[in-house]
Coordinates of C-alpha atoms in Angstrom, one line a residue:
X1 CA 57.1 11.0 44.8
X2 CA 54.6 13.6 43.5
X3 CA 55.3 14.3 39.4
X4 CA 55.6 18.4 39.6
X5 CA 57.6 20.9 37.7
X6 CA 59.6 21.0 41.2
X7 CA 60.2 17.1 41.6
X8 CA 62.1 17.2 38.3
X9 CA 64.0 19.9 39.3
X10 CA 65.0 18.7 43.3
X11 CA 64.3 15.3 43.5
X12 CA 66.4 14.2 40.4
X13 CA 68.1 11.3 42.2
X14 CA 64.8 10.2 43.6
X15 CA 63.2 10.0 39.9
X16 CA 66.6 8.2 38.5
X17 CA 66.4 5.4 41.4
X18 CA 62.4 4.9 40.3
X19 CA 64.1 4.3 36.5
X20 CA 62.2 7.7 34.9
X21 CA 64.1 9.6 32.9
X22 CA 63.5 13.0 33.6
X23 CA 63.7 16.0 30.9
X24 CA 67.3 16.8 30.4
X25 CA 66.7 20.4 29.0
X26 CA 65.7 23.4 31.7
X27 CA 62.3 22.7 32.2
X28 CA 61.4 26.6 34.2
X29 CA 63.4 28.6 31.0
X30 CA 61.6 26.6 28.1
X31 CA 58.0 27.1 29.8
X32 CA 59.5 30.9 30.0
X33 CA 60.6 30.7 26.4
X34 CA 57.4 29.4 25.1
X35 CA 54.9 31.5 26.4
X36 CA 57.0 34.6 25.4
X37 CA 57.0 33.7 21.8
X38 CA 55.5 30.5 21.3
X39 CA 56.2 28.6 18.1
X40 CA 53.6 25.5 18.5
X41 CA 50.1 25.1 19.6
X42 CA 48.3 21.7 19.3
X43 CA 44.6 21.1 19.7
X44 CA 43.7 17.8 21.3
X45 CA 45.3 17.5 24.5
X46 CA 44.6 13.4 24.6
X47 CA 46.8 10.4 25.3
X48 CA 48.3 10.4 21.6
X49 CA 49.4 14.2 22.0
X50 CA 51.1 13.7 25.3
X51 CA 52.8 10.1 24.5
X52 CA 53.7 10.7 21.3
X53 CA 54.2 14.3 19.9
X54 CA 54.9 15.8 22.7
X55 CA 58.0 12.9 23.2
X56 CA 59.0 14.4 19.5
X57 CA 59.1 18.3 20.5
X58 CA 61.0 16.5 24.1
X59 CA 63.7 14.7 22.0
X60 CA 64.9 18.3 20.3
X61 CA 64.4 20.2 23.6
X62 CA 67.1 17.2 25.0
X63 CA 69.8 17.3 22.3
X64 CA 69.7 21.3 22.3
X65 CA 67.9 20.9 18.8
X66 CA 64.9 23.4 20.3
X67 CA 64.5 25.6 23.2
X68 CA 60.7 26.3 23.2
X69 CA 57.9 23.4 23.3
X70 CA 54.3 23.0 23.0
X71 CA 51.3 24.9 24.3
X72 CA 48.3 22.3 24.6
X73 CA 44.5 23.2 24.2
X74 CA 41.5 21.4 24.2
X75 CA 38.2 22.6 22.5
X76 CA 36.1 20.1 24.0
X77 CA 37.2 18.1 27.0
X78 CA 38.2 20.5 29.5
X79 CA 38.6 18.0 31.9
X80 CA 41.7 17.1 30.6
X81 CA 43.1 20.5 30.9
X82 CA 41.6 21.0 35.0
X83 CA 42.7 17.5 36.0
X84 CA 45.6 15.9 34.7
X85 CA 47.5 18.9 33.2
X86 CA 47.2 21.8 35.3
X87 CA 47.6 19.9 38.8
X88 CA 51.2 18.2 37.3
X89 CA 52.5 21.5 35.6
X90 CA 51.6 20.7 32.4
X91 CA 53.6 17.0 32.6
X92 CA 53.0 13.3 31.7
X93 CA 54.2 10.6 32.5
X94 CA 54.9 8.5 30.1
X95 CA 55.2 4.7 29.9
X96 CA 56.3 2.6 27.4
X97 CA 54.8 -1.5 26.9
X98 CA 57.9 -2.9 25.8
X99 CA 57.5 -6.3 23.5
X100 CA 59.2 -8.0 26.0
X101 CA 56.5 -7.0 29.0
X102 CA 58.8 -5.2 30.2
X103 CA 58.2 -1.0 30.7
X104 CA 59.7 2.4 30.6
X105 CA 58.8 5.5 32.1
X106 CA 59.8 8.9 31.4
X107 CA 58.2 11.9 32.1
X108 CA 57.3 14.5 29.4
X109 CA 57.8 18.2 30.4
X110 CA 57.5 19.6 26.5
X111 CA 54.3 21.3 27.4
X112 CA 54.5 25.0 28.3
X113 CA 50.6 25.7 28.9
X114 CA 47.9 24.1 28.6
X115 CA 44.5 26.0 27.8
X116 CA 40.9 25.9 27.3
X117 CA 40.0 27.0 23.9
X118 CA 36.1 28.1 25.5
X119 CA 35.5 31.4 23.7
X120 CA 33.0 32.2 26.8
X121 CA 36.0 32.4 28.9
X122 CA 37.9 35.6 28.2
X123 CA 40.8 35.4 30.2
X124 CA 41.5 32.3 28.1
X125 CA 40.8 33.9 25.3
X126 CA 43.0 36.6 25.5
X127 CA 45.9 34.3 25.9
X128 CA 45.0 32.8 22.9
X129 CA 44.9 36.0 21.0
X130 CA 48.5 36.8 22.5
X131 CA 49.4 33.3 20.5
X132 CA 47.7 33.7 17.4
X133 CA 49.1 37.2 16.7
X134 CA 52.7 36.2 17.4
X135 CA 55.0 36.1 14.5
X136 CA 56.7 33.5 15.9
X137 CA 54.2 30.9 15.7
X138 CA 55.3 28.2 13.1
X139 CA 52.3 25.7 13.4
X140 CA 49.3 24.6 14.9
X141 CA 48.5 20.9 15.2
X142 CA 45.4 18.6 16.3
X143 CA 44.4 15.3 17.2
X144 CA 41.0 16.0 17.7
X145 CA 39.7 12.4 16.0
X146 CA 38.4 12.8 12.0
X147 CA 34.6 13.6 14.2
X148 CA 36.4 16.9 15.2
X149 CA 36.6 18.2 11.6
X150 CA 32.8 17.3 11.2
X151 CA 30.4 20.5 10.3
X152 CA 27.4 18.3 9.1
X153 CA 24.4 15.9 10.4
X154 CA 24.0 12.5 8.5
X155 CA 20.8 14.5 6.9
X156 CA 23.3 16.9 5.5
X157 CA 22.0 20.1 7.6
X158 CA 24.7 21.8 9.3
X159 CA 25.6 21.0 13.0
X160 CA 23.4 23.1 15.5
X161 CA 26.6 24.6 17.1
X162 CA 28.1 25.0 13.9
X163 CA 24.9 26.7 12.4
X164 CA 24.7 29.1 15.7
X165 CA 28.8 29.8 15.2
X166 CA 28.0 30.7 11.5
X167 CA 25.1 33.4 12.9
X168 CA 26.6 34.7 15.8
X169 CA 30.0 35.4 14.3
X170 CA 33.8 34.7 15.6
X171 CA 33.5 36.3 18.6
X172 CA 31.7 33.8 20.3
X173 CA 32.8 30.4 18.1
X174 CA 32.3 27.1 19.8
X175 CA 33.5 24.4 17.6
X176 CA 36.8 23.5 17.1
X177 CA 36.7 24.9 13.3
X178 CA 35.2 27.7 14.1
X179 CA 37.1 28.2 17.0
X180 CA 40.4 27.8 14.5
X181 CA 38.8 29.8 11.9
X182 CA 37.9 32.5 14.5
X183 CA 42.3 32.7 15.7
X184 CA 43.4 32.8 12.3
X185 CA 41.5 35.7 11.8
X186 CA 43.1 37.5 14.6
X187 CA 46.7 36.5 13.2
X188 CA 45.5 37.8 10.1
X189 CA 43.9 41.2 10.9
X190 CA 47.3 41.7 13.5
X191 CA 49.7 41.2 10.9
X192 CA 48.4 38.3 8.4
X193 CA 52.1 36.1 9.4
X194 CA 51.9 32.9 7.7
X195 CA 51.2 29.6 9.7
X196 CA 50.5 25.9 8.8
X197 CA 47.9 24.4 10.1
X198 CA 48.6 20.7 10.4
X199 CA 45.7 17.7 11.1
X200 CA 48.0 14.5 12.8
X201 CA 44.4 12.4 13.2
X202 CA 44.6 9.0 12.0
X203 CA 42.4 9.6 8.6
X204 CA 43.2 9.8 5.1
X205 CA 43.3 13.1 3.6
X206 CA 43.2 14.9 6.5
X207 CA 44.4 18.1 6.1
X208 CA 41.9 18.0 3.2
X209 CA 39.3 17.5 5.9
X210 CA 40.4 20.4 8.1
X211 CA 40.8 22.9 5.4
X212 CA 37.6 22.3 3.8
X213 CA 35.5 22.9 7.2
X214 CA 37.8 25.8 8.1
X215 CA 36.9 27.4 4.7
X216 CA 33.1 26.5 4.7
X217 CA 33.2 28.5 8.2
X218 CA 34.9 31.1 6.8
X219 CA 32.9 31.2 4.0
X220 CA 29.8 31.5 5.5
X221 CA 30.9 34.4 7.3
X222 CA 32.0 36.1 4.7
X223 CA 28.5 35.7 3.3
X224 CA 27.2 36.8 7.0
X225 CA 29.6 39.8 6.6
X226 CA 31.5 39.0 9.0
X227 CA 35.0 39.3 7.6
X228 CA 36.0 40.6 4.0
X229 CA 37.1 38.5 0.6
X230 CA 40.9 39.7 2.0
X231 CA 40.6 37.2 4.8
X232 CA 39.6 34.5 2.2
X233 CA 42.6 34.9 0.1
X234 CA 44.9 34.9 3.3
X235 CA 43.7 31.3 4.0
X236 CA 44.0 30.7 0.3
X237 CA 47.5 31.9 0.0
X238 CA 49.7 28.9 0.3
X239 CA 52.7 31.5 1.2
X240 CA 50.6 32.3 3.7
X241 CA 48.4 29.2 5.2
X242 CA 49.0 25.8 4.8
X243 CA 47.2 22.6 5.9
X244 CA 49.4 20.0 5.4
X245 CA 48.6 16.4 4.9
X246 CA 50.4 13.9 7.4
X247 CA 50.3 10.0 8.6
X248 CA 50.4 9.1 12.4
X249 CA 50.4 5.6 13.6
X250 CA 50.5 4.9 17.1
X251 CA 48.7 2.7 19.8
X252 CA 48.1 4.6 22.7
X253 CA 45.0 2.7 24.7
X254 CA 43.2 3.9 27.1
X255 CA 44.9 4.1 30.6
X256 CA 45.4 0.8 32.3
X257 CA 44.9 -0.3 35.6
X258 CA 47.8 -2.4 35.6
X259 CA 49.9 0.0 34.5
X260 CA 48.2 2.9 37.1
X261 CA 49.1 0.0 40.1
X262 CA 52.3 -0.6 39.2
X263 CA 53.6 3.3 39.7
X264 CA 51.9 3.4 42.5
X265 CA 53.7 0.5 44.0
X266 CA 57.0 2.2 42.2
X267 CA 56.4 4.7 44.6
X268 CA 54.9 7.1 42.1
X269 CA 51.7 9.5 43.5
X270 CA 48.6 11.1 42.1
X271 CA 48.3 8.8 39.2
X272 CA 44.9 8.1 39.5
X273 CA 42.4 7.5 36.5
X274 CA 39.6 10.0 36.2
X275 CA 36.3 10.0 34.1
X276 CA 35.4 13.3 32.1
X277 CA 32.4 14.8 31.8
X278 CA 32.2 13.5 28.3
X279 CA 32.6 9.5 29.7
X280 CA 36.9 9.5 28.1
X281 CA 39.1 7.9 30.7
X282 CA 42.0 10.0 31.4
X283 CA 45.1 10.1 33.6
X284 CA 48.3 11.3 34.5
X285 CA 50.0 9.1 33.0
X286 CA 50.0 7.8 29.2
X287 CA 50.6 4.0 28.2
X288 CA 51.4 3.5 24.9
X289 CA 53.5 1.1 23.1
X290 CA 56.9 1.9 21.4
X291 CA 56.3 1.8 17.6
X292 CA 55.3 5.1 16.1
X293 CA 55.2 6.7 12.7
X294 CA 54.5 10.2 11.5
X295 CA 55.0 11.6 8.2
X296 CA 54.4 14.8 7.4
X297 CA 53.8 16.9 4.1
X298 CA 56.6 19.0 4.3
X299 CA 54.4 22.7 3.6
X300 CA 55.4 24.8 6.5
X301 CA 55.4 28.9 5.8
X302 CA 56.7 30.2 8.5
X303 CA 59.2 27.6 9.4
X304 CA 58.8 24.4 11.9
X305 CA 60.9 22.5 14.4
X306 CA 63.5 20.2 12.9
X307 CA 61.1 16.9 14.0
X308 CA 63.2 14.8 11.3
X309 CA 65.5 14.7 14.1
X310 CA 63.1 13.4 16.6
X311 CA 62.2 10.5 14.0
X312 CA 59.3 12.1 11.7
X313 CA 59.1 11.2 8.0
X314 CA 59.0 14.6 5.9
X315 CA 57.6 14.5 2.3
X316 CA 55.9 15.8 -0.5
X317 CA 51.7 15.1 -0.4
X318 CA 52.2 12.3 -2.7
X319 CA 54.4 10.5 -0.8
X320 CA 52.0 10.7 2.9
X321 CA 49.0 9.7 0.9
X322 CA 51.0 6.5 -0.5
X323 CA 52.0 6.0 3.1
X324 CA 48.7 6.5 4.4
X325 CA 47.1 4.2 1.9
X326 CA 49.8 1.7 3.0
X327 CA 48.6 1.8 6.8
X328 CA 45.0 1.9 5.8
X329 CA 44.4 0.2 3.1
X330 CA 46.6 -3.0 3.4
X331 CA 49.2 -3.1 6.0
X332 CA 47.3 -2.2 9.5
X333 CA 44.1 -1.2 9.3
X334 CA 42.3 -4.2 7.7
X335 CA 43.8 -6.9 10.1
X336 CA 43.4 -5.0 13.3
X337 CA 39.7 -4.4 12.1
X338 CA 39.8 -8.6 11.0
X339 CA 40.6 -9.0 14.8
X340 CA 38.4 -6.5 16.2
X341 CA 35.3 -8.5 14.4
X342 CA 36.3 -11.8 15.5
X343 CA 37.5 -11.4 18.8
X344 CA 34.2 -9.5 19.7
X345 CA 32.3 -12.7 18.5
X346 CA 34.7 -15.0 20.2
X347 CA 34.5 -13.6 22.9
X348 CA 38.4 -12.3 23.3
X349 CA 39.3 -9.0 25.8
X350 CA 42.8 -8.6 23.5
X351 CA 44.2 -8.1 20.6
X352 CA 47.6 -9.7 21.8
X353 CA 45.4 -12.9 23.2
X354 CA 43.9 -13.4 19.7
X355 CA 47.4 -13.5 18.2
X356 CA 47.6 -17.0 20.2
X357 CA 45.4 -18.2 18.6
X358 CA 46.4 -20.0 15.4
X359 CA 43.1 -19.8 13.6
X360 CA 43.4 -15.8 14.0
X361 CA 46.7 -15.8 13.7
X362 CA 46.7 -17.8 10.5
X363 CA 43.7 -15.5 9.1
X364 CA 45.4 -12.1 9.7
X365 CA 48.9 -13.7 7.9
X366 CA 46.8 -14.3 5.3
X367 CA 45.4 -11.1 5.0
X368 CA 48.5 -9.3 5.4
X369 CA 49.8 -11.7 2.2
X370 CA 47.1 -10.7 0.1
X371 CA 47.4 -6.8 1.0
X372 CA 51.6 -6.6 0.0
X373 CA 50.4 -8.1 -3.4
X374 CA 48.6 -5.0 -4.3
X375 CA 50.0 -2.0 -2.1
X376 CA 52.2 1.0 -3.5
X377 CA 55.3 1.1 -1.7
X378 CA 55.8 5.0 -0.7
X379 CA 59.8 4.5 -0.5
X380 CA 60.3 5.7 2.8
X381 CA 59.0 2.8 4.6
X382 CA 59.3 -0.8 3.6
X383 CA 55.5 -2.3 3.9
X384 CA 57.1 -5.9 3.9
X385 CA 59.0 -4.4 7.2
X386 CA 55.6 -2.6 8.7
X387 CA 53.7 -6.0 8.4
X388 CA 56.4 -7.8 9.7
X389 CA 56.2 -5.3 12.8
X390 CA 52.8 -5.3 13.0
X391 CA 52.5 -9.2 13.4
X392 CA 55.6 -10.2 15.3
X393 CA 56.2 -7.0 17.4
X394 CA 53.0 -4.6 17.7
X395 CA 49.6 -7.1 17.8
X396 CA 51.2 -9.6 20.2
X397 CA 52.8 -7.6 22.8
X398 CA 50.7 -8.7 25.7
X399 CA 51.6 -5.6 27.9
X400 CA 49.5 -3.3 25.1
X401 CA 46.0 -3.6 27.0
X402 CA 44.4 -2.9 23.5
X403 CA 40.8 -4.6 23.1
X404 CA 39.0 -6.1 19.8
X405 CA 35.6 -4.0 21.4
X406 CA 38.2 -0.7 21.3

């Protein structure tokens, strides 16, 4: 069985006796839909974007709660666009690592397009200025890691590519915020439609962090005369532009072996595991395990998809920074970091074998004691319940191929 945008369509018995659930919405009219008026673009085309948002947008397009998906980019990696995305039409395969070791597979067909955001390719480019100047479009989205929103050197100079995007202008932007800064410009000199531009990266504040590095580009080209104090304001209009603040929790590791053998076996083909140019092992396929969280300041100008159907947390910015301080500060972040020390010293190759261990196990309890003492409960999730989760359910699942050295 080859995993194409035909397969899902002719071969549906085929997929059912493998045990994937296939996409139960018209995969050939939402791809139509989309790239006619497209109402979602995400930047970051990675394992987390596939197994995870991508399985939100899915979910609506299912029940009838949407009829138009996703169109991926990548400013970076365009390996992940040439090989694992264009070759499957744009869909994943997604497997779950069940608690119990066992899996499930379904595959994603929420992505419409998927694009290289290279402003030295103009045919690209074109289709992105088709996208930007849409009314339609509600949001744009990235998981591009918290290094993506980074305009400076440790010595406080600015970036080399950032410096030469700053000089040379918006036509010929490189990085991803001046690539972003660059696009909004077009939506605002063909119409200035309002748009929320929406970080899901696992950092705190980090619509904070995109909006002040989209600004600082804009800024500086303001200064270079590159655009006018109008454009400013447009970004600055929160009728207009929005950068919401969100928390994302989800472990999706790299793509395993194990997992790549066992479809293969299933009967499953193509799923092979490629190196891009930058060293980031992709595939196919994403593993991930089930337990997700998103919440999502709920600052959206132009109108979004109803994602509190698919499961996603909508709130004021208060209430995502409490919940993002709950994930950081007490509840996940300090005993997956407690295990990532240790086991590198001890020697372990998992997270899930270190929670055998009673010592470990003992120390991260204890850890995980001391944080619910002084963490602010944000109300929509119960930290008692997240720890619990996290300790009896997440770290120990042995099917997650998650490493202390990750």
């Amino acid at each position: 069985m080859q995993m194409n945008a035909s397969s899902i369509v002719n071969q549906k018995a085929e997929w059912e006796k493998l045990g994937v659930k296939l996409p139960a919405f018209d995969h050939a009219a939402m791809t139509a839909a989309t790239k006619e008026h497209p109402i979602w673009v995400h930047f970051g085309a990675g394992n987390i974007f596939r197994g995870f948002i991508a399985a939100l947008q899915q979910r609506l397009l299912n029940e009838g709660a949407a009829d138009r998906g996703i169109i991926a980019a990548d400013t970076f990696d365009y390996d992940i666009i040439d090989k694992i995305y264009t070759p499957y039409d744009n869909l994943t395969m997604n497997v779950t690592l069940n608690p119990d070791g066992t899996t499930s597979r379904e595959i994603i067909g929420s992505v419409a397009e998927g694009l290289r955001a290279n402003s030295a390719d103009a045919e690209m480019m074109a289709r992105f200025k088709q996208i930007f100047t849409d009314p339609s479009l509600q949001m744009i989205s990235f998981t591009i890691t918290e290094k993506g929103y980074a305009l400076y050197r440790p010595d406080g100079s600015l970036m080399p590519v950032v410096q030469a995007d700053i000089d040379e202008g918006p036509a010929h932007a490189r990085h991803a915020m001046s690539m972003v800064a660059a696009l909004l410009l077009e939506r605002f000199q063909n119409g200035a439609y309002p748009l929320a531009v929406v970080s899901m990266d696992n950092c705190s504040h980090n619509g904070e962090k995109l909006q002040a590095s989209v600004m600082t580009v804009a800024k500086a080209w303001l200064e270079k005369g590159f655009v006018g104090q109008d454009f400013i304001d447009y970004l600055s209009d929160e009728t207009k532009i929005t950068f919401p603040w969100s928390m994302i929790d989800k472990i999706t590791p790299h793509p395993s072996e194990t997992v790549r053998a066992a479809l293969e076996e299933l009967g499953v083909e193509g799923m092979n595991i490629f190196q891009t140019n930058t060293g980031t092992r992709i595939a196919p396929f994403v593993n991930a395990e089930v337990t997700e969280y998103l919440v999502l300041e709920d600052a959206f100008p132009n109108g979004r998809p109803p994602l509190e159907k698919a499961g996603v947390y909508f709130a004021d910015r208060a209430t995502v920074e409490k919940a993002e301080k709950m994930k950081v500060g007490t509840c996940l972040n300090p005993l997956h970091t407690a295990l990532a020390v240790y086991g590198c010293l001890l020697g372990y190759s998992s997270i899930a074998a270190e929670m055998a261990d009673p010592d470990l196990k003992a120390l991260v309890e204890h850890i995980a004691a001391e944080g619910l003492k002084v963490v602010e409960d944000p109300g929509i999730l119960s930290p008692r319940k997240f720890i619990d989760e996290v300790l009896n359910e997440r770290f120990p699942n042995p099917a997650i191929p998650d490493t202390p050295q990750r």
